[in-house]
mmCIF file of C-alpha atoms in Angstrom:
data_model
loop_
_atom_site.group_PDB
_atom_site.id
_atom_site.type_symbol
_atom_site.label_atom_id
_atom_site.label_comp_id
_atom_site.label_asym_id
_atom_site.label_seq_id
_atom_site.Cartn_x
_atom_site.Cartn_y
_atom_site.Cartn_z
ATOM 1 C CA MET G 523 163.815 109.039 81.840
ATOM 2 C CA GLU G 524 163.654 106.162 84.302
ATOM 3 C CA SER G 525 160.551 107.720 85.842
ATOM 4 C CA THR G 526 158.915 108.005 82.444
ATOM 5 C CA GLY G 527 159.784 104.369 81.637
ATOM 6 C CA ALA G 528 158.340 103.190 84.940
ATOM 7 C CA GLN G 529 155.142 105.114 84.302
ATOM 8 C CA ALA G 530 154.862 103.598 80.837
ATOM 9 C CA ALA G 531 155.347 100.117 82.253
ATOM 10 C CA GLN G 532 152.704 100.746 84.903
ATOM 11 C CA ALA G 533 150.299 102.050 82.255
ATOM 12 C CA ALA G 534 150.889 98.965 80.103
ATOM 13 C CA GLN G 535 150.257 96.681 83.094
ATOM 14 C CA ALA G 536 147.069 98.567 83.939
ATOM 15 C CA ALA G 537 145.866 98.242 80.330
ATOM 16 C CA GLN G 538 146.574 94.491 80.339
ATOM 17 C CA ALA G 539 144.733 94.117 83.645
ATOM 18 C CA ALA G 540 141.741 96.009 82.260
ATOM 19 C CA GLN G 541 141.679 93.828 79.135
ATOM 20 C CA ALA G 542 141.871 90.705 81.282
ATOM 21 C CA ALA G 543 138.999 91.942 83.438
ATOM 22 C CA GLN G 544 136.907 92.694 80.343
ATOM 23 C CA ALA G 545 137.621 89.248 78.941
ATOM 24 C CA ALA G 546 136.603 87.641 82.239
ATOM 25 C CA GLN G 547 133.387 89.657 82.323
ATOM 26 C CA ALA G 548 132.602 88.661 78.734
ATOM 27 C CA ALA G 549 133.166 84.998 79.546
ATOM 28 C CA GLN G 550 130.922 85.253 82.614
ATOM 29 C CA ALA G 551 128.243 86.986 80.559
ATOM 30 C CA ALA G 552 128.398 84.276 77.909
ATOM 31 C CA GLN G 553 128.081 81.555 80.545
ATOM 32 C CA ALA G 554 125.186 83.399 82.157
ATOM 33 C CA GLY G 555 123.480 83.696 78.796
ATOM 34 C CA ILE G 556 123.845 79.976 78.165
ATOM 35 C CA ALA G 557 122.514 79.151 81.624
ATOM 36 C CA ALA G 558 119.531 81.412 81.002
ATOM 37 C CA GLY G 559 118.790 79.729 77.707
ATOM 38 C CA ARG G 560 120.109 82.566 75.531
ATOM 39 C CA PRO G 561 122.352 81.544 72.602
ATOM 40 C CA GLU G 562 125.874 82.928 72.181
ATOM 41 C CA THR G 563 126.369 85.488 69.442
ATOM 42 C CA ARG G 564 129.309 83.716 67.858
ATOM 43 C CA GLY G 565 128.899 80.524 65.891
ATOM 44 C CA PHE G 566 129.143 77.240 67.769
ATOM 45 C CA ILE G 567 128.645 75.436 64.462
ATOM 46 C CA GLU G 568 130.230 77.207 61.490
ATOM 47 C CA LEU G 569 130.206 76.323 57.788
ATOM 48 C CA ASP G 570 131.862 78.566 55.214
ATOM 49 C CA GLY G 571 131.501 77.592 51.553
ATOM 50 C CA VAL G 572 131.376 73.878 52.409
ATOM 51 C CA GLU G 573 131.211 71.466 49.472
ATOM 52 C CA LYS G 574 131.008 67.703 49.119
ATOM 53 C CA VAL G 575 131.552 66.078 45.746
ATOM 54 C CA PHE G 576 131.240 62.338 45.111
ATOM 55 C CA ASP G 577 132.735 60.516 42.132
ATOM 56 C CA VAL G 578 130.166 58.164 40.636
ATOM 57 C CA ARG G 579 130.773 55.682 37.811
ATOM 58 C CA ARG G 580 127.853 55.136 35.470
ATOM 59 C CA LYS G 581 127.515 52.466 32.845
ATOM 60 C CA THR G 582 127.722 53.891 29.310
ATOM 61 C CA GLY G 583 128.106 50.675 27.353
ATOM 62 C CA LEU G 584 128.514 46.930 27.656
ATOM 63 C CA LEU G 585 132.007 47.212 29.131
ATOM 64 C CA ARG G 586 132.359 50.927 29.574
ATOM 65 C CA ARG G 587 131.776 53.174 32.543
ATOM 66 C CA ALA G 588 132.113 56.925 32.709
ATOM 67 C CA ARG G 589 132.970 58.840 35.824
ATOM 68 C CA HIS G 590 130.629 61.634 36.860
ATOM 69 C CA GLN G 591 130.769 64.024 39.749
ATOM 70 C CA VAL G 592 127.752 64.465 41.992
ATOM 71 C CA ARG G 593 127.765 67.648 44.045
ATOM 72 C CA ALA G 594 125.796 66.656 47.157
ATOM 73 C CA VAL G 595 126.594 69.887 49.028
ATOM 74 C CA ASP G 596 127.316 72.989 46.990
ATOM 75 C CA GLY G 597 128.916 75.911 48.824
ATOM 76 C CA ILE G 598 126.796 76.006 51.981
ATOM 77 C CA THR G 599 127.496 78.770 54.495
ATOM 78 C CA PHE G 600 125.740 79.196 57.828
ATOM 79 C CA SER G 601 126.441 79.679 61.529
ATOM 80 C CA VAL G 602 124.552 78.292 64.532
ATOM 81 C CA PRO G 603 125.091 79.942 67.952
ATOM 82 C CA ARG G 604 125.420 77.808 71.060
ATOM 83 C CA GLY G 605 122.049 76.886 72.538
ATOM 84 C CA GLU G 606 119.969 77.414 69.392
ATOM 85 C CA MET G 607 117.480 74.871 67.992
ATOM 86 C CA VAL G 608 117.503 74.933 64.189
ATOM 87 C CA GLY G 609 115.423 73.018 61.679
ATOM 88 C CA TYR G 610 117.325 71.777 58.625
ATOM 89 C CA ILE G 611 114.825 70.584 56.053
ATOM 90 C CA GLY G 612 114.626 69.615 52.412
ATOM 91 C CA PRO G 613 113.494 66.820 50.063
ATOM 92 C CA ASN G 614 115.200 63.442 49.851
ATOM 93 C CA GLY G 615 118.610 63.805 48.210
ATOM 94 C CA ALA G 616 118.872 67.519 49.016
ATOM 95 C CA GLY G 617 122.106 67.099 51.002
ATOM 96 C CA LYS G 618 120.832 67.086 54.597
ATOM 97 C CA SER G 619 122.380 63.790 55.696
ATOM 98 C CA THR G 620 125.634 64.593 53.887
ATOM 99 C CA THR G 621 125.864 67.845 55.834
ATOM 100 C CA ILE G 622 125.251 66.044 59.144
ATOM 101 C CA LYS G 623 127.886 63.433 58.314
ATOM 102 C CA MET G 624 130.442 66.163 57.652
ATOM 103 C CA LEU G 625 129.501 67.865 60.920
ATOM 104 C CA THR G 626 130.143 64.621 62.820
ATOM 105 C CA GLY G 627 133.404 63.837 60.996
ATOM 106 C CA ILE G 628 132.093 60.771 59.154
ATOM 107 C CA LEU G 629 132.707 62.516 55.824
ATOM 108 C CA THR G 630 135.465 64.976 54.910
ATOM 109 C CA PRO G 631 134.409 68.127 52.997
ATOM 110 C CA SER G 632 135.677 68.497 49.428
ATOM 111 C CA GLY G 633 136.064 72.226 49.981
ATOM 112 C CA GLY G 634 135.300 75.062 52.349
ATOM 113 C CA ARG G 635 135.754 75.447 56.088
ATOM 114 C CA LEU G 636 133.842 73.582 58.805
ATOM 115 C CA ARG G 637 134.074 73.908 62.592
ATOM 116 C CA VAL G 638 132.036 72.512 65.492
ATOM 117 C CA ALA G 639 132.898 73.864 68.959
ATOM 118 C CA GLY G 640 136.125 75.157 67.448
ATOM 119 C CA LEU G 641 137.145 71.691 66.206
ATOM 120 C CA ASP G 642 137.621 70.341 62.686
ATOM 121 C CA PRO G 643 135.279 67.308 62.728
ATOM 122 C CA SER G 644 137.204 65.201 60.197
ATOM 123 C CA ARG G 645 140.600 65.794 61.871
ATOM 124 C CA GLU G 646 139.511 65.754 65.510
ATOM 125 C CA ARG G 647 136.697 63.243 65.342
ATOM 126 C CA THR G 648 137.560 61.462 68.611
ATOM 127 C CA ARG G 649 137.660 64.696 70.626
ATOM 128 C CA LEU G 650 134.452 65.880 69.012
ATOM 129 C CA ALA G 651 132.638 62.591 69.705
ATOM 130 C CA HIS G 652 132.580 63.391 73.431
ATOM 131 C CA ARG G 653 130.851 66.716 72.741
ATOM 132 C CA ILE G 654 128.133 65.655 70.303
ATOM 133 C CA GLY G 655 125.151 63.314 70.241
ATOM 134 C CA VAL G 656 123.701 61.849 67.057
ATOM 135 C CA VAL G 657 120.444 60.097 66.159
ATOM 136 C CA PHE G 658 120.474 58.867 62.561
ATOM 137 C CA GLY G 659 116.858 57.985 61.819
ATOM 138 C CA GLN G 660 116.708 54.398 60.649
ATOM 139 C CA ARG G 661 120.261 53.564 61.830
ATOM 140 C CA THR G 662 120.482 52.660 65.483
ATOM 141 C CA THR G 663 123.476 53.175 67.755
ATOM 142 C CA LEU G 664 122.174 50.467 70.098
ATOM 143 C CA TRP G 665 123.354 46.835 70.203
ATOM 144 C CA TRP G 666 120.758 44.795 68.343
ATOM 145 C CA ASP G 667 120.756 41.610 70.464
ATOM 146 C CA LEU G 668 121.278 43.190 73.877
ATOM 147 C CA PRO G 669 118.637 44.556 76.254
ATOM 148 C CA LEU G 670 118.338 48.321 76.122
ATOM 149 C CA ILE G 671 119.898 48.803 79.556
ATOM 150 C CA ASP G 672 123.029 46.871 78.505
ATOM 151 C CA SER G 673 123.510 49.210 75.538
ATOM 152 C CA TYR G 674 123.387 52.134 77.939
ATOM 153 C CA ARG G 675 125.941 50.517 80.255
ATOM 154 C CA LEU G 676 128.296 49.931 77.351
ATOM 155 C CA MET G 677 127.986 53.577 76.370
ATOM 156 C CA ARG G 678 128.818 54.603 79.913
ATOM 157 C CA ARG G 679 132.139 52.780 79.532
ATOM 158 C CA MET G 680 132.775 54.100 76.021
ATOM 159 C CA TYR G 681 132.275 57.717 77.050
ATOM 160 C CA ARG G 682 133.711 57.183 80.567
ATOM 161 C CA ILE G 683 130.662 58.756 82.166
ATOM 162 C CA PRO G 684 130.913 59.065 85.982
ATOM 163 C CA ASP G 685 128.468 56.795 87.812
ATOM 164 C CA GLY G 686 126.478 59.604 89.423
ATOM 165 C CA ARG G 687 126.135 61.537 86.211
ATOM 166 C CA PHE G 688 125.184 58.386 84.267
ATOM 167 C CA THR G 689 122.497 57.416 86.793
ATOM 168 C CA ALA G 690 120.997 60.914 86.890
ATOM 169 C CA ASN G 691 120.897 61.240 83.094
ATOM 170 C CA LEU G 692 119.501 57.741 82.610
ATOM 171 C CA ASP G 693 116.768 58.231 85.201
ATOM 172 C CA ARG G 694 115.707 61.495 83.581
ATOM 173 C CA CYS G 695 115.622 60.005 80.077
ATOM 174 C CA VAL G 696 113.743 56.899 81.253
ATOM 175 C CA GLU G 697 111.101 59.021 82.977
ATOM 176 C CA LEU G 698 110.531 61.600 80.254
ATOM 177 C CA LEU G 699 110.758 59.190 77.313
ATOM 178 C CA ASP G 700 108.721 56.448 79.032
ATOM 179 C CA LEU G 701 111.413 53.749 78.769
ATOM 180 C CA ALA G 702 111.022 51.968 82.126
ATOM 181 C CA ALA G 703 109.163 48.968 80.686
ATOM 182 C CA LEU G 704 111.650 48.636 77.807
ATOM 183 C CA LEU G 705 115.002 48.524 79.625
ATOM 184 C CA ASP G 706 115.190 44.705 79.758
ATOM 185 C CA VAL G 707 113.848 44.174 76.218
ATOM 186 C CA PRO G 708 116.366 43.294 73.452
ATOM 187 C CA VAL G 709 116.656 46.130 70.938
ATOM 188 C CA ARG G 710 115.647 43.839 68.046
ATOM 189 C CA GLN G 711 112.248 43.346 69.721
ATOM 190 C CA LEU G 712 111.479 47.045 70.000
ATOM 191 C CA SER G 713 109.129 48.782 67.603
ATOM 192 C CA LEU G 714 110.506 51.614 65.467
ATOM 193 C CA GLY G 715 109.010 54.237 67.752
ATOM 194 C CA GLN G 716 110.341 52.541 70.902
ATOM 195 C CA ARG G 717 113.814 52.240 69.389
ATOM 196 C CA MET G 718 113.800 55.895 68.375
ATOM 197 C CA ARG G 719 113.107 56.891 71.973
ATOM 198 C CA GLY G 720 115.883 54.557 73.074
ATOM 199 C CA ASP G 721 118.310 56.102 70.577
ATOM 200 C CA ILE G 722 117.490 59.632 71.734
ATOM 201 C CA ALA G 723 118.239 58.643 75.338
ATOM 202 C CA ALA G 724 121.520 56.980 74.277
ATOM 203 C CA ALA G 725 122.628 60.151 72.489
ATOM 204 C CA LEU G 726 122.155 62.238 75.646
ATOM 205 C CA LEU G 727 123.748 60.072 78.361
ATOM 206 C CA HIS G 728 127.114 61.866 78.130
ATOM 207 C CA ASP G 729 125.626 65.402 78.184
ATOM 208 C CA PRO G 730 126.556 66.429 74.615
ATOM 209 C CA GLU G 731 126.862 70.127 73.823
ATOM 210 C CA VAL G 732 125.298 69.655 70.388
ATOM 211 C CA LEU G 733 122.679 67.151 69.271
ATOM 212 C CA TYR G 734 122.067 66.135 65.652
ATOM 213 C CA LEU G 735 118.633 64.599 65.120
ATOM 214 C CA ASP G 736 117.531 62.931 61.887
ATOM 215 C CA GLU G 737 113.764 62.234 61.936
ATOM 216 C CA PRO G 738 113.515 61.932 65.755
ATOM 217 C CA THR G 739 109.725 61.424 65.800
ATOM 218 C CA ILE G 740 109.488 58.877 62.981
ATOM 219 C CA GLY G 741 107.217 55.944 63.887
ATOM 220 C CA LEU G 742 105.907 57.640 67.047
ATOM 221 C CA ASP G 743 102.249 58.050 67.943
ATOM 222 C CA VAL G 744 100.811 61.459 68.774
ATOM 223 C CA ILE G 745 101.376 61.153 72.537
ATOM 224 C CA SER G 746 104.961 59.910 72.133
ATOM 225 C CA LYS G 747 105.736 62.715 69.680
ATOM 226 C CA ALA G 748 104.520 65.256 72.209
ATOM 227 C CA LYS G 749 106.742 63.702 74.909
ATOM 228 C CA VAL G 750 109.822 63.771 72.692
ATOM 229 C CA ARG G 751 109.218 67.394 71.711
ATOM 230 C CA GLU G 752 108.732 68.415 75.337
ATOM 231 C CA PHE G 753 111.890 66.528 76.288
ATOM 232 C CA LEU G 754 113.950 68.293 73.611
ATOM 233 C CA LEU G 755 112.635 71.690 74.686
ATOM 234 C CA ASP G 756 113.573 70.888 78.302
ATOM 235 C CA ILE G 757 117.176 69.884 77.583
ATOM 236 C CA ASN G 758 117.621 72.917 75.353
ATOM 237 C CA ALA G 759 116.312 75.269 78.042
ATOM 238 C CA GLU G 760 118.035 73.636 81.021
ATOM 239 C CA ARG G 761 121.401 72.671 79.526
ATOM 240 C CA GLY G 762 121.722 75.025 76.564
ATOM 241 C CA THR G 763 122.095 72.039 74.226
ATOM 242 C CA THR G 764 122.474 73.102 70.592
ATOM 243 C CA VAL G 765 120.099 71.106 68.365
ATOM 244 C CA LEU G 766 120.180 70.657 64.590
ATOM 245 C CA LEU G 767 117.000 68.884 63.515
ATOM 246 C CA THR G 768 116.212 67.301 60.157
ATOM 247 C CA THR G 769 112.694 65.985 59.703
ATOM 248 C CA HIS G 770 109.855 65.509 57.250
ATOM 249 C CA ASP G 771 107.317 66.093 60.039
ATOM 250 C CA LEU G 772 107.201 69.863 59.787
ATOM 251 C CA THR G 773 105.134 70.075 62.974
ATOM 252 C CA ASP G 774 108.425 69.290 64.721
ATOM 253 C CA ILE G 775 109.931 72.399 63.149
ATOM 254 C CA GLU G 776 106.992 74.642 64.051
ATOM 255 C CA GLN G 777 106.896 73.507 67.689
ATOM 256 C CA LEU G 778 110.633 73.234 68.383
ATOM 257 C CA CYS G 779 112.525 75.704 66.210
ATOM 258 C CA ARG G 780 112.479 79.469 65.818
ATOM 259 C CA ARG G 781 114.887 79.242 62.903
ATOM 260 C CA VAL G 782 114.657 77.010 59.853
ATOM 261 C CA MET G 783 117.033 76.377 56.960
ATOM 262 C CA VAL G 784 115.796 74.898 53.688
ATOM 263 C CA ILE G 785 118.252 73.037 51.451
ATOM 264 C CA ASP G 786 117.665 71.789 47.911
ATOM 265 C CA HIS G 787 120.166 70.309 45.442
ATOM 266 C CA GLY G 788 122.949 70.954 47.917
ATOM 267 C CA ARG G 789 122.281 74.693 48.184
ATOM 268 C CA LEU G 790 120.716 76.757 50.929
ATOM 269 C CA MET G 791 117.409 78.172 49.684
ATOM 270 C CA TYR G 792 116.242 79.844 52.876
ATOM 271 C CA ASP G 793 117.644 80.698 56.317
ATOM 272 C CA GLY G 794 115.372 82.564 58.721
ATOM 273 C CA ASP G 795 112.393 82.250 61.019
ATOM 274 C CA VAL G 796 109.336 80.107 60.320
ATOM 275 C CA ALA G 797 107.119 83.164 59.792
ATOM 276 C CA GLY G 798 109.460 84.479 57.121
ATOM 277 C CA LEU G 799 109.316 81.131 55.376
ATOM 278 C CA HIS G 800 105.646 81.747 54.596
ATOM 279 C CA GLU G 801 106.513 85.041 52.926
ATOM 280 C CA VAL G 802 109.270 83.513 50.803
ATOM 281 C CA GLY G 803 106.947 80.678 49.800
ATOM 282 C CA GLU G 804 104.248 83.219 48.896
ATOM 283 C CA SER G 805 101.790 81.343 51.090
ATOM 284 C CA GLU G 806 98.238 82.432 51.792
ATOM 285 C CA ARG G 807 95.966 82.414 54.789
ATOM 286 C CA THR G 808 92.287 81.532 54.562
ATOM 287 C CA LEU G 809 89.432 83.541 56.013
ATOM 288 C CA VAL G 810 86.361 81.342 56.544
ATOM 289 C CA VAL G 811 83.171 83.439 56.679
ATOM 290 C CA ASP G 812 79.697 82.329 57.763
ATOM 291 C CA LEU G 813 76.928 84.647 56.509
ATOM 292 C CA GLU G 814 73.327 84.849 57.657
ATOM 293 C CA ARG G 815 72.134 83.490 54.311
ATOM 294 C CA GLU G 816 73.491 82.168 51.060
ATOM 295 C CA GLN G 817 74.913 84.876 48.818
ATOM 296 C CA PRO G 818 77.030 85.223 45.651
ATOM 297 C CA PRO G 819 80.816 85.249 46.220
ATOM 298 C CA VAL G 820 81.713 88.228 48.404
ATOM 299 C CA GLU G 821 83.978 90.899 47.007
ATOM 300 C CA VAL G 822 86.532 92.649 49.207
ATOM 301 C CA GLU G 823 89.810 94.340 48.348
ATOM 302 C CA GLY G 824 92.939 92.322 49.246
ATOM 303 C CA ALA G 825 91.315 88.874 49.087
ATOM 304 C CA ARG G 826 89.659 86.536 46.640
ATOM 305 C CA THR G 827 86.844 84.061 47.159
ATOM 306 C CA VAL G 828 88.039 80.549 46.385
ATOM 307 C CA ARG G 829 85.101 78.446 47.578
ATOM 308 C CA VAL G 830 81.381 78.827 48.360
ATOM 309 C CA GLU G 831 79.142 76.290 50.131
ATOM 310 C CA GLY G 832 75.759 77.717 51.077
ATOM 311 C CA PRO G 833 76.209 80.585 53.521
ATOM 312 C CA ARG G 834 79.873 79.666 54.151
ATOM 313 C CA GLN G 835 82.614 81.165 51.987
ATOM 314 C CA TRP G 836 86.412 80.792 51.913
ATOM 315 C CA LEU G 837 88.612 83.782 51.068
ATOM 316 C CA SER G 838 92.365 83.619 50.459
ATOM 317 C CA PHE G 839 94.763 86.485 51.200
ATOM 318 C CA PRO G 840 98.584 86.822 51.538
ATOM 319 C CA ALA G 841 100.014 85.340 54.740
ATOM 320 C CA SER G 842 102.029 88.511 55.311
ATOM 321 C CA ALA G 843 98.865 90.685 55.322
ATOM 322 C CA SER G 844 96.677 91.462 58.333
ATOM 323 C CA ALA G 845 93.191 89.967 58.508
ATOM 324 C CA ALA G 846 91.775 92.953 60.422
ATOM 325 C CA PRO G 847 91.046 95.224 57.392
ATOM 326 C CA LEU G 848 89.360 92.333 55.590
ATOM 327 C CA VAL G 849 87.166 91.537 58.583
ATOM 328 C CA ALA G 850 86.212 95.210 58.981
ATOM 329 C CA ALA G 851 85.308 95.523 55.278
ATOM 330 C CA LEU G 852 83.249 92.332 55.348
ATOM 331 C CA ALA G 853 81.399 93.336 58.518
ATOM 332 C CA ALA G 854 80.492 96.692 56.966
ATOM 333 C CA ARG G 855 79.073 95.182 53.781
ATOM 334 C CA TYR G 856 77.761 91.709 54.642
ATOM 335 C CA PRO G 857 75.661 90.122 57.448
ATOM 336 C CA LEU G 858 78.289 88.087 59.321
ATOM 337 C CA VAL G 859 77.456 85.283 61.737
ATOM 338 C CA ASP G 860 80.933 83.893 62.390
ATOM 339 C CA LEU G 861 84.432 83.820 60.931
ATOM 340 C CA SER G 862 87.822 82.198 61.491
ATOM 341 C CA VAL G 863 91.337 82.499 60.085
ATOM 342 C CA ARG G 864 93.275 79.402 59.025
ATOM 343 C CA GLU G 865 97.045 79.557 58.861
ATOM 344 C CA PRO G 866 98.864 78.132 55.819
ATOM 345 C CA ASP G 867 100.190 74.605 55.977
ATOM 346 C CA ILE G 868 103.983 74.696 56.111
ATOM 347 C CA GLU G 869 104.197 71.607 53.869
ATOM 348 C CA ASP G 870 102.459 73.586 51.132
ATOM 349 C CA VAL G 871 104.864 76.474 51.665
ATOM 350 C CA ILE G 872 107.875 74.215 51.157
ATOM 351 C CA ALA G 873 106.267 72.631 48.094
ATOM 352 C CA ARG G 874 105.732 76.086 46.561
ATOM 353 C CA MET G 875 109.397 76.914 47.156
ATOM 354 C CA TYR G 876 110.511 73.733 45.404
ATOM 355 C CA GLU G 877 108.172 74.390 42.493
ATOM 356 C CA GLY G 878 109.524 77.899 42.123
ATOM 357 C CA ARG G 879 113.080 76.613 42.194
ATOM 358 C CA THR G 880 112.316 73.973 39.567
ATOM 359 C CA GLY G 881 110.818 76.591 37.278
ATOM 360 C CA LEU G 882 113.983 78.703 37.291
#
């Protein structure tokens, strides 16, 4: 009996050791995936049926006011793995900023469950602050009357950033965001685009694990926008920084994000890749055809002619369809000189989605 008990104990210890080894291997694999730029499979940001309801008093008479409830966020559920860059888009008043404020702990959800890095933002806001970076569009986190460099030094003290780490991060941000000439300029004297670059640098000095960006390229010229986008791609690839991006410049989404979420009236309308967004929005591509001579509108199965100007004609066809069969059919029936395919404009895709939602 004692021998059997000893064997059982040894077997239990061996099983525990094997489980511990498996757990260690899983942790190492997750870290390796993050270092290689691959997102974790589990959610780093998790929302489950999250709601936010505001009580608003509206005037109904000379001395009377009635209370109404405004549902800014209505049962949103999604999960973002560590290291992923996600676009979060929608019209003004859709609930984007309210969602971001709940994710940072500024607002408390009215219902549902919300976690960021395993923390409840509203209850553990101080702990979470050291793990996130935030850029709120028109609202700066910099000190208005101080030179830019002094704002950065104050943030070093606030976040207790080690000197070496602070210097390395600041130098990198200054170089990539072209801030060297602005460090001694008071924030109030900066243009909107310059301040936005300064705010992005400030949000990254303490190496946040997740970065919330609200209109990060607003007020920037074409060259500055390209620098900011390249910078964001670099920190995502090198550090595995999770990025949630809200913007009205949908070029940001196309160049930075593989995944996009569309919100309207507090509800999630779409969650998937950018290519799939075109299918949901029933968008169309355009085939531009140059013929040898002017002809009546061409006829080909799977497309329709929408415009004719001399020998040039424009044909529309579903974005999800291949252009190859159309080109082959046209080449067999008409004297082609040249042709090109134009992709649908993502702004039009979003507009179609909103129109469809309004018509429901």
